[in-house]
Amino acid sequence: MSHIQTAREGFLAEMQRLGVDVSRETSDRLEVLVGTLERWQKAINLVSRTTLRDVWRRHVLDSAQLKPLIPRGQNAD
């Protein structure tokens, strides 16, 4: 299993621990987002180079943890 796959699995496990269900489709879209971030990072400094290595935890999980705080009816699912 690659480092990226391991990080993605860690993200999904942490979301489950937080009680947030992440569908396979959402997980796949997040993977596309991470790939896009990695590609654009080379042209535009979007995130710190040091945090890009841990993008699933440092950026995706940090953002996703806010989902339970969004009032019902305002989710962008």
GROMACS .gro file of N, CA, C and O in nm:
model
  308
    1MET      N    1   0.084  -0.117   0.000
    1MET     CA    2   0.000   0.000   0.000
    1MET      C    3   0.089   0.124   0.000
    1MET      O    4   0.183   0.135   0.077
    2SER      N    5   0.060   0.218  -0.088
    2SER     CA    6   0.143   0.339  -0.100
    2SER      C    7   0.118   0.433   0.017
    2SER      O    8   0.020   0.420   0.091
    3HIS      N    9   0.210   0.527   0.033
    3HIS     CA   10   0.197   0.629   0.138
    3HIS      C   11   0.068   0.707   0.121
    3HIS      O   12  -0.002   0.735   0.219
    4ILE      N   13   0.032   0.741  -0.003
    4ILE     CA   14  -0.090   0.816  -0.030
    4ILE      C   15  -0.212   0.734   0.011
    4ILE      O   16  -0.303   0.786   0.076
    5GLN      N   17  -0.215   0.607  -0.025
    5GLN     CA   18  -0.328   0.521   0.010
    5GLN      C   19  -0.337   0.504   0.161
    5GLN      O   20  -0.446   0.507   0.217
    6THR      N   21  -0.225   0.487   0.227
    6THR     CA   22  -0.223   0.474   0.373
    6THR      C   23  -0.278   0.601   0.437
    6THR      O   24  -0.357   0.595   0.532
    7ALA      N   25  -0.238   0.717   0.387
    7ALA     CA   26  -0.285   0.844   0.440
    7ALA      C   27  -0.435   0.859   0.419
    7ALA      O   28  -0.507   0.907   0.507
    8ARG      N   29  -0.483   0.819   0.302
    8ARG     CA   30  -0.627   0.826   0.273
    8ARG      C   31  -0.704   0.735   0.369
    8ARG      O   32  -0.808   0.773   0.423
    9GLU      N   33  -0.655   0.614   0.391
    9GLU     CA   34  -0.721   0.522   0.483
    9GLU      C   35  -0.721   0.578   0.625
    9GLU      O   36  -0.819   0.562   0.699
   10GLY      N   37  -0.612   0.644   0.664
   10GLY     CA   38  -0.606   0.707   0.796
   10GLY      C   39  -0.710   0.818   0.808
   10GLY      O   40  -0.775   0.833   0.913
   11PHE      N   41  -0.726   0.896   0.702
   11PHE     CA   42  -0.828   1.001   0.698
   11PHE      C   43  -0.966   0.940   0.718
   11PHE      O   44  -1.046   0.987   0.799
   12LEU      N   45  -0.997   0.834   0.643
   12LEU     CA   46  -1.129   0.771   0.651
   12LEU      C   47  -1.153   0.713   0.791
   12LEU      O   48  -1.264   0.724   0.845
   13ALA      N   49  -1.052   0.655   0.851
   13ALA     CA   50  -1.066   0.600   0.986
   13ALA      C   51  -1.092   0.711   1.087
   13ALA      O   52  -1.175   0.696   1.177
   14GLU      N   53  -1.024   0.821   1.073
   14GLU     CA   54  -1.043   0.933   1.166
   14GLU      C   55  -1.182   0.994   1.149
   14GLU      O   56  -1.248   1.030   1.246
   15MET      N   57  -1.230   1.005   1.026
   15MET     CA   58  -1.365   1.056   1.002
   15MET      C   59  -1.468   0.963   1.065
   15MET      O   60  -1.564   1.009   1.126
   16GLN      N   61  -1.446   0.834   1.054
   16GLN     CA   62  -1.538   0.737   1.115
   16GLN      C   63  -1.537   0.754   1.267
   16GLN      O   64  -1.640   0.752   1.332
   17ARG      N   65  -1.418   0.774   1.324
   17ARG     CA   66  -1.407   0.796   1.469
   17ARG      C   67  -1.485   0.919   1.511
   17ARG      O   68  -1.545   0.924   1.618
   18LEU      N   69  -1.486   1.022   1.425
   18LEU     CA   70  -1.560   1.145   1.454
   18LEU      C   71  -1.710   1.132   1.428
   18LEU      O   72  -1.785   1.224   1.453
   19GLY      N   73  -1.751   1.017   1.375
   19GLY     CA   74  -1.892   0.995   1.348
   19GLY      C   75  -1.941   1.056   1.218
   19GLY      O   76  -2.060   1.079   1.201
   20VAL      N   77  -1.848   1.081   1.126
   20VAL     CA   78  -1.883   1.139   0.997
   20VAL      C   79  -1.867   1.032   0.891
   20VAL      O   80  -1.758   0.978   0.871
   21ASP      N   81  -1.978   1.000   0.824
   21ASP     CA   82  -1.975   0.901   0.718
   21ASP      C   83  -1.924   0.965   0.589
   21ASP      O   84  -1.974   1.068   0.547
   22VAL      N   85  -1.822   0.906   0.531
   22VAL     CA   86  -1.766   0.955   0.405
   22VAL      C   87  -1.795   0.850   0.299
   22VAL      O   88  -1.743   0.738   0.307
   23SER      N   89  -1.881   0.884   0.204
   23SER     CA   90  -1.916   0.789   0.099
   23SER      C   91  -1.796   0.762   0.009
   23SER      O   92  -1.700   0.840   0.005
   24ARG      N   93  -1.802   0.653  -0.063
   24ARG     CA   94  -1.696   0.619  -0.158
   24ARG      C   95  -1.681   0.729  -0.263
   24ARG      O   96  -1.571   0.766  -0.301
   25GLU      N   97  -1.794   0.784  -0.308
   25GLU     CA   98  -1.791   0.891  -0.408
   25GLU      C   99  -1.722   1.015  -0.354
   25GLU      O  100  -1.640   1.077  -0.422
   26THR      N  101  -1.754   1.052  -0.230
   26THR     CA  102  -1.690   1.169  -0.169
   26THR      C  103  -1.542   1.144  -0.151
   26THR      O  104  -1.459   1.231  -0.178
   27SER      N  105  -1.507   1.025  -0.105
   27SER     CA  106  -1.366   0.989  -0.089
   27SER      C  107  -1.292   0.999  -0.222
   27SER      O  108  -1.180   1.052  -0.228
   28ASP      N  109  -1.354   0.951  -0.328
   28ASP     CA  110  -1.292   0.959  -0.461
   28ASP      C  111  -1.274   1.105  -0.504
   28ASP      O  112  -1.172   1.141  -0.561
   29ARG      N  113  -1.376   1.189  -0.477
   29ARG     CA  114  -1.364   1.331  -0.513
   29ARG      C  115  -1.255   1.400  -0.434
   29ARG      O  116  -1.184   1.486  -0.486
   30LEU      N  117  -1.240   1.362  -0.307
   30LEU     CA  118  -1.133   1.419  -0.226
   30LEU      C  119  -0.996   1.377  -0.280
   30LEU      O  120  -0.901   1.456  -0.278
   31GLU      N  121  -0.988   1.254  -0.328
   31GLU     CA  122  -0.862   1.208  -0.387
   31GLU      C  123  -0.827   1.291  -0.511
   31GLU      O  124  -0.712   1.328  -0.532
   32VAL      N  125  -0.928   1.323  -0.592
   32VAL     CA  126  -0.906   1.409  -0.709
   32VAL      C  127  -0.861   1.547  -0.662
   32VAL      O  128  -0.769   1.606  -0.719
   33LEU      N  129  -0.924   1.600  -0.556
   33LEU     CA  130  -0.885   1.730  -0.502
   33LEU      C  131  -0.740   1.730  -0.457
   33LEU      O  132  -0.664   1.823  -0.489
   34VAL      N  133  -0.699   1.625  -0.387
   34VAL     CA  134  -0.560   1.616  -0.340
   34VAL      C  135  -0.465   1.610  -0.460
   34VAL      O  136  -0.362   1.678  -0.461
   35GLY      N  137  -0.499   1.533  -0.562
   35GLY     CA  138  -0.415   1.527  -0.682
   35GLY      C  139  -0.404   1.662  -0.750
   35GLY      O  140  -0.296   1.701  -0.795
   36THR      N  141  -0.515   1.734  -0.757
   36THR     CA  142  -0.515   1.867  -0.818
   36THR      C  143  -0.429   1.963  -0.736
   36THR      O  144  -0.351   2.041  -0.792
   37LEU      N  145  -0.443   1.957  -0.605
   37LEU     CA  146  -0.361   2.041  -0.517
   37LEU      C  147  -0.213   2.012  -0.539
   37LEU      O  148  -0.132   2.105  -0.552
   38GLU      N  149  -0.178   1.885  -0.547
   38GLU     CA  150  -0.037   1.848  -0.567
   38GLU      C  151   0.016   1.900  -0.701
   38GLU      O  152   0.129   1.947  -0.710
   39ARG      N  153  -0.067   1.893  -0.806
   39ARG     CA  154  -0.024   1.943  -0.938
   39ARG      C  155  -0.007   2.095  -0.937
   39ARG      O  156   0.092   2.147  -0.986
   40TRP      N  157  -0.105   2.166  -0.883
   40TRP     CA  158  -0.099   2.312  -0.882
   40TRP      C  159   0.005   2.366  -0.784
   40TRP      O  160   0.054   2.479  -0.801
   41GLN      N  161   0.038   2.289  -0.683
   41GLN     CA  162   0.138   2.333  -0.586
   41GLN      C  163   0.271   2.364  -0.654
   41GLN      O  164   0.343   2.452  -0.611
   42LYS      N  165   0.298   2.294  -0.763
   42LYS     CA  166   0.424   2.317  -0.836
   42LYS      C  167   0.426   2.455  -0.901
   42LYS      O  168   0.532   2.514  -0.919
   43ALA      N  169   0.309   2.509  -0.939
   43ALA     CA  170   0.302   2.638  -1.007
   43ALA      C  171   0.267   2.753  -0.912
   43ALA      O  172   0.314   2.865  -0.931
   44ILE      N  173   0.184   2.723  -0.813
   44ILE     CA  174   0.137   2.826  -0.719
   44ILE      C  175   0.155   2.772  -0.579
   44ILE      O  176   0.114   2.661  -0.549
   45ASN      N  177   0.212   2.850  -0.491
   45ASN     CA  178   0.234   2.807  -0.354
   45ASN      C  179   0.102   2.810  -0.277
   45ASN      O  180   0.065   2.910  -0.217
   46LEU      N  181   0.028   2.699  -0.281
   46LEU     CA  182  -0.104   2.693  -0.216
   46LEU      C  183  -0.094   2.652  -0.070
   46LEU      O  184  -0.169   2.703   0.013
   47VAL      N  185  -0.006   2.559  -0.040
   47VAL     CA  186   0.015   2.515   0.098
   47VAL      C  187   0.166   2.499   0.119
   47VAL      O  188   0.243   2.493   0.023
   48SER      N  189   0.205   2.491   0.243
   48SER     CA  190   0.347   2.473   0.273
   48SER      C  191   0.395   2.340   0.216
   48SER      O  192   0.326   2.238   0.223
   49ARG      N  193   0.515   2.341   0.159
   49ARG     CA  194   0.573   2.217   0.106
   49ARG      C  195   0.580   2.108   0.212
   49ARG      O  196   0.559   1.992   0.183
   50THR      N  197   0.608   2.148   0.336
   50THR     CA  198   0.619   2.048   0.442
   50THR      C  199   0.485   1.985   0.477
   50THR      O  200   0.479   1.870   0.516
   51THR      N  201   0.375   2.060   0.462
   51THR     CA  202   0.244   2.003   0.494
   51THR      C  203   0.187   1.925   0.377
   51THR      O  204   0.097   1.843   0.396
   52LEU      N  205   0.237   1.946   0.258
   52LEU     CA  206   0.188   1.872   0.141
   52LEU      C  207   0.214   1.723   0.157
   52LEU      O  208   0.134   1.640   0.113
   53ARG      N  209   0.321   1.688   0.224
   53ARG     CA  210   0.352   1.546   0.248
   53ARG      C  211   0.248   1.479   0.336
   53ARG      O  212   0.231   1.359   0.333
   54ASP      N  213   0.177   1.558   0.415
   54ASP     CA  214   0.076   1.506   0.508
   54ASP      C  215  -0.059   1.570   0.477
   54ASP      O  216  -0.135   1.605   0.566
   55VAL      N  217  -0.089   1.586   0.346
   55VAL     CA  218  -0.206   1.661   0.301
   55VAL      C  219  -0.337   1.604   0.352
   55VAL      O  220  -0.428   1.679   0.385
   56TRP      N  221  -0.349   1.473   0.363
   56TRP     CA  222  -0.476   1.414   0.408
   56TRP      C  223  -0.507   1.453   0.551
   56TRP      O  224  -0.621   1.483   0.584
   57ARG      N  225  -0.409   1.456   0.638
   57ARG     CA  226  -0.433   1.492   0.778
   57ARG      C  227  -0.432   1.643   0.797
   57ARG      O  228  -0.520   1.699   0.861
   58ARG      N  229  -0.332   1.710   0.741
   58ARG     CA  230  -0.312   1.853   0.767
   58ARG      C  231  -0.414   1.943   0.697
   58ARG      O  232  -0.439   2.052   0.744
   59HIS      N  233  -0.469   1.898   0.586
   59HIS     CA  234  -0.560   1.986   0.512
   59HIS      C  235  -0.699   1.925   0.495
   59HIS      O  236  -0.799   1.990   0.529
   60VAL      N  237  -0.707   1.803   0.447
   60VAL     CA  238  -0.838   1.743   0.422
   60VAL      C  239  -0.909   1.714   0.555
   60VAL      O  240  -1.023   1.755   0.575
   61LEU      N  241  -0.842   1.646   0.647
   61LEU     CA  242  -0.904   1.614   0.775
   61LEU      C  243  -0.934   1.740   0.856
   61LEU      O  244  -1.042   1.752   0.913
   62ASP      N  245  -0.840   1.834   0.860
   62ASP     CA  246  -0.865   1.958   0.933
   62ASP      C  247  -0.991   2.027   0.884
   62ASP      O  248  -1.072   2.075   0.964
   63SER      N  249  -1.011   2.030   0.754
   63SER     CA  250  -1.131   2.093   0.698
   63SER      C  251  -1.255   2.008   0.723
   63SER      O  252  -1.362   2.059   0.758
   64ALA      N  253  -1.243   1.877   0.704
   64ALA     CA  254  -1.358   1.787   0.717
   64ALA      C  255  -1.412   1.781   0.859
   64ALA      O  256  -1.531   1.756   0.879
   65GLN      N  257  -1.327   1.806   0.957
   65GLN     CA  258  -1.372   1.801   1.096
   65GLN      C  259  -1.479   1.908   1.125
   65GLN      O  260  -1.551   1.898   1.223
   66LEU      N  261  -1.489   2.007   1.039
   66LEU     CA  262  -1.588   2.112   1.059
   66LEU      C  263  -1.728   2.070   1.017
   66LEU      O  264  -1.826   2.134   1.056
   67LYS      N  265  -1.740   1.963   0.939
   67LYS     CA  266  -1.872   1.922   0.888
   67LYS      C  267  -1.977   1.906   0.997
   67LYS      O  268  -2.089   1.954   0.980
   68PRO      N  269  -1.948   1.844   1.111
   68PRO     CA  270  -2.052   1.831   1.214
   68PRO      C  271  -2.100   1.966   1.270
   68PRO      O  272  -2.206   1.972   1.331
   69LEU      N  273  -2.025   2.071   1.250
   69LEU     CA  274  -2.062   2.202   1.301
   69LEU      C  275  -2.151   2.282   1.206
   69LEU      O  276  -2.205   2.384   1.244
   70ILE      N  277  -2.167   2.232   1.082
   70ILE     CA  278  -2.250   2.300   0.984
   70ILE      C  279  -2.397   2.272   1.017
   70ILE      O  280  -2.435   2.156   1.031
   71PRO      N  281  -2.478   2.378   1.032
   71PRO     CA  282  -2.620   2.355   1.063
   71PRO      C  283  -2.688   2.270   0.956
   71PRO      O  284  -2.654   2.278   0.838
   72ARG      N  285  -2.783   2.187   0.998
   72ARG     CA  286  -2.857   2.102   0.902
   72ARG      C  287  -2.918   2.188   0.794
   72ARG      O  288  -2.960   2.300   0.817
   73GLY      N  289  -2.922   2.133   0.673
   73GLY     CA  290  -2.981   2.205   0.561
   73GLY      C  291  -2.880   2.291   0.487
   73GLY      O  292  -2.909   2.346   0.383
   74GLN      N  293  -2.758   2.304   0.541
   74GLN     CA  294  -2.657   2.385   0.477
   74GLN      C  295  -2.540   2.302   0.428
   74GLN      O  296  -2.441   2.355   0.382
   75ASN      N  297  -2.550   2.170   0.440
   75ASN     CA  298  -2.442   2.082   0.394
   75ASN      C  299  -2.435   2.088   0.241
   75ASN      O  300  -2.537   2.092   0.174
   76ALA      N  301  -2.317   2.086   0.189
   76ALA     CA  302  -2.297   2.089   0.043
   76ALA      C  303  -2.276   1.949  -0.011
   76ALA      O  304  -2.195   1.927  -0.098
   77ASP      N  305  -2.346   1.850   0.045
   77ASP     CA  306  -2.328   1.711  -0.001
   77ASP      C  307  -2.377   1.698  -0.138
   77ASP      O  308  -2.457   1.670  -0.196
   0.00000   0.00000   0.00000
